[in-house]
Amino acid sequence: MPAPTAATAPADPAGLGPRAARELFRAGLRVPTAGYAAGYAQANLIAVPRDLAFDFLLFAQRNPKPCPVLAVTEPGETRADIFDGDLRTDLPAYRVYEHGRLAAETTDVRDVWRDDLVAFLIGCSFTFEAPLLAAGVPVRHVELGRNVPMYRTDRACRPAGRISGPLVVSMRPIPADRVADAVRITSRYPAVHGAPVHVGDPSALGIADLDRPDFGDPVPVRPGEIPGFWACGVTPQAAVMASAPEFAIGHAPGHMAITDAPDGSYQVP
Amino acid sequence: MPAPTAATAPADPAGLGPRAARELFRAGLRVPTAGYAAGYAQANLIAVPRDLAFDFLLFAQRNPKPCPVLAVTEPGETRADIFDGDLRTDLPAYRVYEHGRLAAETTDVRDVWRDDLVAFLIGCSFTFEAPLLAAGVPVRHVELGRNVPMYRTDRACRPAGRISGPLVVSMRPIPADRVADAVRITSRYPAVHGAPVHVGDPSALGIADLDRPDFGDPVPVRPGEIPGFWACGVTPQAAVMASAPEFAIGHAPGHMAITDAPDGSYQVP
């Protein structure tokens, strides 16, 4: 694997097109992608051997809130209809799993990619952050330049074949008087997780401490704000950890695939 | 296979609950199900060997207008989460395919069912006929007590693995001044084919003669009416005919699985 070229964060990440953003990541830039390439949908990656692909696709079909499928490749393919790049190099970072255990976190997976891998691109809630911001609903992790906090919950997904695992959620603190707006706006994007699955008390989801997310960075919930929890596309990776399939590759949480699909293509009236 | 018990059409098919309707079909009643069990979603059936299940599920994911997936069974299962009956007996009629050719049309498939079959229940446009009727939009085939007319089009679905085939559509004649209402109402049910894929000239879909449907019965298009074409859940069976997998079982077109899911559960705002 060639060493990644040095690449620095751009001055205007939101203004990059998807191709330009992917080129930076391919050159080695390793950053969370929230706020990048405004107007283009971002996606979670999970790639599994062909033998497991039906179980994963069925898991997604049975758990559409955390696992809205945007695209599925043929075995071995490295681009997708909504991603005109190389799935092995064009995300900022990857996680490689062997028998459910994290074997590596890297910026390039060409050396471990297999011809039998089927890649799933799963909708990501970063897609509805631009409309939230446009409506004046604050998005704390974007404000702070951090990764979104994500948590394993105590809610089990519906299993499918050999695949099972917990629901993972992302959290955004919402001012109490904007909760209704946040619900209304995100409801219009069902393909990228849609409305929150839970608003309020984290302990009802089995989350012990908001300051200790399972993935991503903590962000403060300020007085007058309510934590909103959205189903998260890291759920398939939690299922990999729980189900221990022989091999899988995912994105590093928060380090998404930037697609060529406009956000608007996933908006319903 | 036991001979079907004689069963006659009920006086009030719309008033039957799903369980009562399924019992009549299990007893041998063989009728198109449009107008049965008002308020409950109906579904298309396609069951294929486990080895083909990923290709079929991917075909459905890539062609969501004709193939909205409502439920998928584990291999060999004969009931589904939204269908608390026996998928082998509780539809009015089935079609059995061998290598893409129609091998039998029958009211009971227990003798040919296999432990490796994965059954897909796919949304059916009969589901939005009750709201059309409630809004005063006529539904000709229900008026006439016929099966809905269905046509193979010249539009290819997006292939997936070994599965490919043409888009199949159902047709309803709509008064010109109700076309907008028909679009608006059916748009609210994306999981059961949603808005029409085409309104007007059948030749633009490669349909030579509306009086000769490929499946179901012809119905008259009267002066002042426009034919409306909706994506149809017989599309997976057309794909079976085109792709010739070793084995498959579908419903007889128009003779649907009546589910326990209320229509309203598939309505979006």
XYZ file of C-alpha atoms in Angstrom:
538
model
C 0.000 0.000 0.000
C 1.563 3.311 -1.022
C 1.983 5.835 1.774
C -0.760 8.456 1.697
C 0.237 11.765 0.196
C 0.080 14.647 2.585
C -3.153 16.544 2.081
C -4.451 19.409 4.127
C -7.996 20.407 4.974
C -9.482 22.797 2.422
C -10.437 26.367 3.327
C -14.049 25.816 2.204
C -14.986 22.163 2.655
C -18.701 22.857 2.040
C -17.917 24.363 -1.352
C -16.067 21.320 -2.684
C -17.784 19.154 -5.250
C -17.929 15.412 -4.539
C -15.109 14.621 -6.964
C -12.779 17.201 -5.457
C -13.572 15.997 -1.941
C -12.918 12.372 -2.897
C -9.585 13.385 -4.455
C -8.487 14.975 -1.183
C -9.414 11.855 0.755
C -7.670 9.657 -1.795
C -4.572 11.810 -1.301
C -4.657 11.009 2.403
C -6.785 13.684 4.102
C -8.314 12.005 7.129
C -11.182 14.053 8.607
C -14.819 13.571 9.554
C -16.909 14.594 6.553
C -19.746 16.524 8.228
C -19.953 19.846 6.435
C -18.098 18.656 3.323
C -19.518 18.981 -0.219
C -22.760 20.706 0.790
C -25.707 19.580 -1.286
C -24.415 16.069 -1.918
C -25.568 13.019 -0.008
C -23.053 11.229 2.176
C -23.176 7.508 2.765
C -22.067 4.799 5.167
C -20.082 1.898 3.720
C -20.317 -1.744 4.644
C -18.715 -4.347 2.389
C -19.146 -8.054 3.089
C -18.380 -11.281 1.228
C -20.971 -12.356 -1.347
C -21.931 -15.292 0.859
C -23.185 -12.859 3.513
C -24.670 -10.267 1.170
C -28.233 -11.587 1.285
C -28.249 -11.627 5.070
C -26.966 -8.041 5.124
C -29.417 -6.807 2.508
C -32.245 -8.496 4.397
C -31.000 -6.986 7.669
C -31.170 -3.582 5.981
C -34.642 -4.265 4.567
C -35.878 -5.238 8.033
C -34.259 -2.247 9.726
C -34.925 0.597 7.304
C -34.523 3.417 9.840
C -30.832 2.700 10.606
C -30.066 0.968 7.277
C -31.654 2.811 4.331
C -29.939 1.276 1.285
C -28.896 3.821 -1.332
C -26.827 1.504 -3.553
C -25.435 -2.025 -3.700
C -22.526 -3.076 -5.915
C -22.058 -6.278 -7.854
C -19.414 -8.501 -6.180
C -15.937 -7.014 -6.510
C -17.065 -3.710 -7.998
C -15.303 -0.658 -6.571
C -17.669 2.053 -7.724
C -21.418 2.452 -7.413
C -24.076 4.167 -9.474
C -24.152 7.111 -7.047
C -20.393 7.073 -6.324
C -18.196 7.697 -9.357
C -14.963 7.075 -7.502
C -13.037 4.200 -5.959
C -14.665 2.766 -2.847
C -11.266 1.430 -1.692
C -9.463 4.788 -1.546
C -11.910 7.702 -1.728
C -13.243 7.691 1.825
C -11.136 9.463 4.468
C -10.794 6.340 6.620
C -11.874 2.707 6.847
C -12.264 0.003 9.436
C -11.390 -3.578 8.563
C -13.029 -6.345 10.601
C -11.952 -9.970 10.912
C -14.377 -12.260 12.726
C -16.094 -9.206 14.176
C -12.942 -7.687 15.635
C -11.395 -4.456 14.431
C -8.259 -5.579 12.618
C -7.177 -2.238 11.156
C -8.146 1.381 10.720
C -6.623 2.792 7.551
C -7.069 5.329 4.762
C -6.784 2.843 1.887
C -8.126 -0.710 1.676
C -6.825 -1.751 -1.737
C -4.506 -4.319 -0.173
C -7.334 -6.117 1.667
C -10.160 -5.687 -0.849
C -11.521 -8.966 -2.220
C -13.203 -9.855 -5.485
C -16.149 -11.350 -3.656
C -16.997 -8.222 -1.648
C -20.443 -6.692 -2.087
C -20.504 -3.063 -0.955
C -23.570 -1.372 0.492
C -23.942 2.384 0.616
C -26.336 3.305 3.424
C -27.906 6.740 3.909
C -26.265 9.132 6.389
C -27.856 11.792 8.537
C -25.172 14.322 7.544
C -27.391 14.710 4.463
C -30.129 16.498 6.395
C -27.795 18.767 8.333
C -27.677 21.359 5.549
C -31.485 21.781 5.622
C -31.377 21.925 9.438
C -28.752 24.673 9.305
C -30.666 26.464 6.540
C -33.692 26.565 8.845
C -31.605 27.969 11.677
C -31.557 24.756 13.703
C -28.044 24.529 15.164
C -25.894 21.445 14.529
C -23.470 21.346 17.423
C -20.773 19.030 16.025
C -20.545 21.119 12.832
C -20.312 24.309 14.930
C -17.476 22.767 16.921
C -15.712 21.069 14.011
C -16.041 17.653 15.651
C -17.315 14.264 14.621
C -20.960 13.558 15.523
C -21.401 11.539 18.759
C -22.807 8.042 18.189
C -24.021 5.510 20.730
C -24.865 1.832 20.853
C -28.389 1.522 22.320
C -29.997 -1.352 24.189
C -32.499 -1.794 21.370
C -31.952 -4.864 19.214
C -32.394 -4.616 15.476
C -34.566 -7.238 13.796
C -32.125 -10.032 12.926
C -31.756 -11.526 9.444
C -30.077 -14.863 8.878
C -26.660 -14.746 10.575
C -26.759 -10.991 11.212
C -27.992 -9.310 14.374
C -26.948 -6.408 16.553
C -28.000 -3.282 18.397
C -29.416 -0.061 17.006
C -26.790 2.689 16.876
C -27.930 6.323 17.050
C -26.363 9.711 16.431
C -27.173 12.588 18.803
C -27.737 16.267 18.165
C -28.662 18.712 20.945
C -31.740 20.684 19.821
C -33.140 23.829 21.469
C -36.498 22.871 22.990
C -38.372 25.327 20.804
C -36.808 23.872 17.640
C -37.487 20.181 18.326
C -40.664 20.288 16.251
C -38.775 21.895 13.369
C -35.979 19.326 13.617
C -38.553 16.511 13.449
C -40.433 18.087 10.570
C -37.309 18.802 8.514
C -35.594 15.445 9.041
C -38.884 13.561 8.399
C -38.614 14.699 4.813
C -35.453 12.624 4.323
C -36.498 9.028 5.089
C -33.678 7.613 2.934
C -31.089 9.202 5.209
C -32.627 8.063 8.543
C -35.576 10.497 8.567
C -37.185 11.600 11.818
C -35.513 10.954 15.185
C -36.156 7.559 16.778
C -36.120 9.144 20.234
C -36.148 12.641 21.733
C -35.087 13.243 25.326
C -33.870 10.903 28.069
C -30.799 8.974 26.861
C -31.212 6.364 29.608
C -34.410 5.153 27.911
C -32.144 3.967 25.075
C -29.673 2.427 27.478
C -27.159 5.234 26.998
C -25.421 5.732 30.350
C -23.356 8.847 29.631
C -23.710 11.249 26.697
C -20.147 12.397 27.303
C -18.821 8.941 26.412
C -20.036 8.128 22.903
C -19.191 4.708 21.462
C -18.127 6.346 18.184
C -17.217 9.946 17.293
C -16.704 12.841 19.683
C -18.758 14.111 22.626
C -20.549 17.454 22.241
C -22.132 19.544 25.013
C -25.900 19.634 25.516
C -26.545 23.165 26.747
C -29.284 24.433 29.065
C -32.600 24.593 27.207
C -31.540 21.915 24.740
C -32.942 18.399 24.363
C -30.879 15.544 22.934
C -32.366 14.237 19.687
C -31.411 10.712 18.607
C -31.433 9.619 14.988
C -30.925 6.070 13.709
C -27.334 5.785 12.473
C -25.673 4.019 9.571
C -22.950 2.677 11.849
C -25.584 0.107 12.873
C -24.310 -2.400 10.232
C -20.820 -2.169 11.759
C -22.248 -2.794 15.226
C -23.923 -5.842 13.649
C -20.540 -6.952 12.294
C -19.073 -6.649 15.787
C -22.015 -8.570 17.282
C -22.344 -11.243 14.582
C -18.658 -11.773 13.822
C -18.749 -12.589 10.117
C -15.428 -13.758 8.733
C -14.599 -10.426 7.044
C -16.050 -6.965 6.517
C -14.931 -3.456 5.658
C -16.720 -0.323 6.836
C -15.984 3.379 6.846
C -14.510 4.857 9.998
C -17.552 6.323 11.762
C -18.144 9.905 10.629
C -15.696 9.504 7.736
C -18.243 8.959 5.002
C -18.460 8.215 1.298
C -19.353 11.464 -0.461
C -21.685 10.533 -3.293
C -22.637 12.262 -6.522
C -26.346 12.171 -5.557
C -27.832 15.576 -4.717
C -29.398 15.758 -1.249
C -32.653 16.733 -2.924
C -32.963 13.346 -4.599
C -33.686 11.864 -1.154
C -36.243 14.480 -0.118
C -39.951 13.642 -0.029
C -42.640 16.358 -0.076
C -52.382 -32.538 -2.384
C -55.943 -32.662 -1.011
C -58.668 -31.526 -3.410
C -59.802 -27.993 -2.611
C -63.056 -27.732 -0.713
C -65.836 -26.009 -2.618
C -66.026 -22.384 -1.491
C -68.244 -19.695 -2.904
C -67.659 -15.973 -3.198
C -68.863 -14.070 -0.137
C -71.712 -11.573 -0.324
C -69.526 -8.777 1.058
C -65.886 -9.395 0.090
C -64.824 -5.898 1.191
C -66.162 -6.533 4.688
C -64.099 -9.676 5.294
C -61.143 -9.494 7.612
C -57.809 -10.808 6.304
C -58.080 -14.069 8.244
C -61.590 -14.814 6.959
C -60.538 -14.003 3.404
C -57.481 -16.274 3.649
C -59.678 -19.100 4.993
C -61.948 -18.854 1.957
C -58.959 -19.002 -0.382
C -57.482 -21.897 1.563
C -60.819 -23.682 1.114
C -60.475 -23.322 -2.645
C -62.107 -20.020 -3.623
C -60.260 -18.843 -6.717
C -60.989 -15.187 -7.520
C -59.059 -11.990 -8.142
C -58.724 -10.211 -4.806
C -59.384 -6.578 -5.838
C -62.074 -5.294 -3.489
C -61.465 -7.978 -0.825
C -60.750 -7.160 2.824
C -60.978 -3.400 2.479
C -58.458 -1.582 4.636
C -55.805 -4.319 4.521
C -52.789 -4.247 2.250
C -52.539 -6.874 -0.448
C -49.231 -8.225 -1.666
C -47.569 -9.953 -4.583
C -45.696 -13.184 -3.867
C -42.439 -14.350 -5.380
C -40.595 -17.260 -3.780
C -37.181 -18.319 -5.059
C -34.439 -20.686 -3.884
C -32.043 -19.274 -1.267
C -29.258 -19.277 -3.830
C -31.159 -16.681 -5.874
C -32.552 -14.675 -2.991
C -29.824 -12.024 -2.956
C -30.196 -11.382 -6.665
C -33.956 -11.017 -6.228
C -33.694 -8.756 -3.204
C -31.142 -6.632 -5.041
C -33.390 -6.550 -8.123
C -36.154 -5.239 -5.866
C -33.859 -2.686 -4.230
C -32.820 -1.401 -7.657
C -36.397 -1.277 -8.969
C -38.381 0.105 -6.050
C -41.343 1.356 -8.097
C -42.410 -2.107 -9.353
C -40.850 -4.078 -6.468
C -41.472 -2.397 -3.101
C -40.526 -5.075 -0.566
C -42.971 -5.381 2.334
C -41.583 -8.581 3.886
C -39.030 -11.330 3.281
C -39.139 -14.737 4.972
C -36.280 -16.835 6.271
C -35.649 -19.853 3.977
C -38.497 -22.373 4.184
C -40.766 -20.225 6.346
C -44.413 -20.259 5.280
C -45.650 -17.214 7.123
C -44.396 -13.636 7.273
C -44.533 -10.893 9.860
C -47.386 -9.182 7.990
C -49.101 -12.420 6.892
C -50.286 -14.625 9.735
C -51.369 -17.454 7.463
C -49.817 -20.131 5.264
C -48.155 -18.750 2.144
C -48.585 -22.156 0.438
C -52.392 -22.323 0.659
C -53.881 -18.948 1.592
C -53.664 -17.160 -1.747
C -56.463 -17.840 -4.248
C -54.078 -19.111 -6.934
C -50.377 -19.618 -7.657
C -48.075 -19.978 -10.617
C -45.179 -22.426 -10.458
C -42.209 -21.775 -12.761
C -39.490 -24.198 -13.803
C -36.564 -22.707 -15.718
C -38.687 -19.646 -16.452
C -41.596 -21.578 -17.935
C -45.030 -21.782 -16.365
C -45.214 -25.365 -15.099
C -48.520 -25.176 -13.211
C -51.254 -22.844 -12.054
C -52.836 -24.147 -8.890
C -54.611 -23.154 -5.656
C -52.209 -24.943 -3.301
C -48.416 -25.275 -3.565
C -47.709 -27.457 -0.538
C -46.620 -30.336 -2.759
C -43.968 -28.268 -4.566
C -42.826 -25.990 -1.722
C -39.147 -26.391 -0.799
C -37.266 -25.827 2.416
C -34.821 -23.526 0.664
C -37.457 -21.103 -0.672
C -37.250 -17.463 0.388
C -40.588 -15.696 -0.093
C -40.897 -12.007 -0.898
C -44.094 -10.073 -0.350
C -44.155 -7.076 -2.679
C -46.591 -4.148 -2.410
C -49.711 -4.193 -4.611
C -51.614 -1.278 -6.105
C -54.932 -2.786 -4.974
C -53.965 -1.166 -1.666
C -54.567 2.368 -2.959
C -57.827 1.551 -4.722
C -59.895 2.061 -1.555
C -58.603 5.651 -1.155
C -59.196 6.257 -4.881
C -62.790 5.044 -4.553
C -63.246 7.030 -1.336
C -62.261 10.169 -3.269
C -64.751 9.359 -6.023
C -62.101 8.309 -8.554
C -63.606 5.318 -10.391
C -61.738 2.002 -10.528
C -63.025 0.298 -13.630
C -61.994 -3.316 -12.958
C -63.597 -3.180 -9.501
C -66.785 -1.703 -11.013
C -66.890 -4.536 -13.532
C -65.840 -7.323 -11.144
C -62.825 -8.171 -13.303
C -59.128 -8.625 -12.741
C -56.983 -5.517 -13.365
C -55.331 -5.424 -16.819
C -51.533 -5.739 -16.707
C -49.007 -5.289 -19.511
C -45.365 -6.042 -20.169
C -43.706 -2.809 -21.281
C -40.642 -2.250 -23.462
C -38.839 -0.683 -20.486
C -36.113 -2.830 -18.983
C -35.742 -2.959 -15.210
C -32.266 -2.423 -13.786
C -30.745 -5.926 -13.676
C -29.218 -7.471 -10.556
C -26.903 -10.463 -10.757
C -28.687 -13.166 -12.756
C -32.071 -11.392 -12.732
C -33.377 -9.051 -15.419
C -36.648 -8.403 -17.158
C -39.179 -5.829 -18.320
C -41.267 -3.438 -16.255
C -44.872 -4.653 -15.932
C -47.616 -2.087 -15.369
C -51.266 -2.176 -14.343
C -53.734 0.150 -16.089
C -56.707 2.100 -14.772
C -58.770 4.416 -16.985
C -59.059 7.797 -15.231
C -61.439 10.648 -16.151
C -59.259 13.496 -17.471
C -60.397 15.837 -14.708
C -59.442 13.292 -12.011
C -55.927 12.466 -13.248
C -54.389 15.000 -10.856
C -56.358 13.490 -7.962
C -55.307 9.970 -8.932
C -51.648 11.052 -8.983
C -51.930 12.915 -5.696
C -53.710 10.074 -3.891
C -51.518 7.230 -5.146
C -48.332 9.264 -4.496
C -49.086 8.909 -0.813
C -48.553 5.118 -1.026
C -44.971 4.671 -2.278
C -44.707 1.202 -0.709
C -47.507 -0.049 -2.954
C -46.181 1.403 -6.238
C -47.042 5.050 -5.547
C -47.687 7.503 -8.364
C -48.214 6.306 -11.949
C -45.080 5.737 -14.026
C -46.890 6.955 -17.141
C -50.168 8.681 -18.009
C -51.575 8.576 -21.540
C -50.309 6.987 -24.758
C -49.791 3.243 -24.211
C -47.578 2.974 -27.312
C -44.913 5.032 -25.532
C -44.546 2.044 -23.178
C -44.519 -0.408 -26.068
C -48.086 -1.549 -25.376
C -49.653 -2.329 -28.746
C -53.254 -2.983 -27.735
C -54.918 -2.160 -24.414
C -57.581 -4.757 -25.188
C -54.982 -7.523 -25.029
C -53.334 -7.367 -21.610
C -50.508 -9.794 -20.876
C -52.082 -10.613 -17.497
C -55.590 -10.088 -16.102
C -58.666 -8.907 -17.997
C -59.192 -6.041 -20.445
C -61.365 -3.136 -19.329
C -62.839 -0.376 -21.522
C -61.309 3.116 -21.609
C -64.321 5.376 -22.130
C -64.485 8.758 -23.909
C -62.988 11.466 -21.714
C -60.786 8.967 -19.855
C -56.995 8.681 -19.943
C -55.207 5.406 -19.244
C -53.037 5.626 -16.131
C -50.184 3.123 -15.771
C -48.793 2.072 -12.406
C -45.710 -0.092 -11.818
C -46.913 -3.610 -11.035
C -45.752 -6.328 -8.655
C -46.001 -8.930 -11.416
C -42.655 -7.493 -12.579
C -40.694 -10.126 -10.552
C -42.611 -12.868 -12.369
C -41.804 -11.281 -15.723
C -38.179 -11.330 -14.521
C -38.529 -15.047 -13.734
C -39.825 -15.634 -17.259
C -36.986 -13.559 -18.746
C -34.160 -14.857 -16.532
C -35.245 -18.493 -16.265
C -34.065 -19.386 -12.763
C -34.347 -23.055 -11.950
C -37.493 -22.698 -9.818
C -39.897 -20.041 -8.559
C -43.412 -19.707 -7.227
C -45.545 -16.589 -7.653
C -49.164 -15.686 -7.097
C -51.478 -15.862 -10.099
C -51.622 -12.225 -11.256
C -54.449 -10.386 -9.486
C -54.834 -13.227 -6.965
C -52.946 -11.637 -4.110
C -51.780 -12.383 -0.582
C -54.103 -10.520 1.777
C -51.942 -9.304 4.641
C -52.712 -8.270 8.199
C -51.105 -4.847 7.617
C -53.559 -1.944 7.531
C -53.417 0.108 4.316
C -52.673 3.128 6.443
C -49.342 1.702 7.559
C -48.056 2.301 4.019
C -49.367 5.854 3.721
C -47.016 8.815 3.879
C -48.271 12.339 4.669
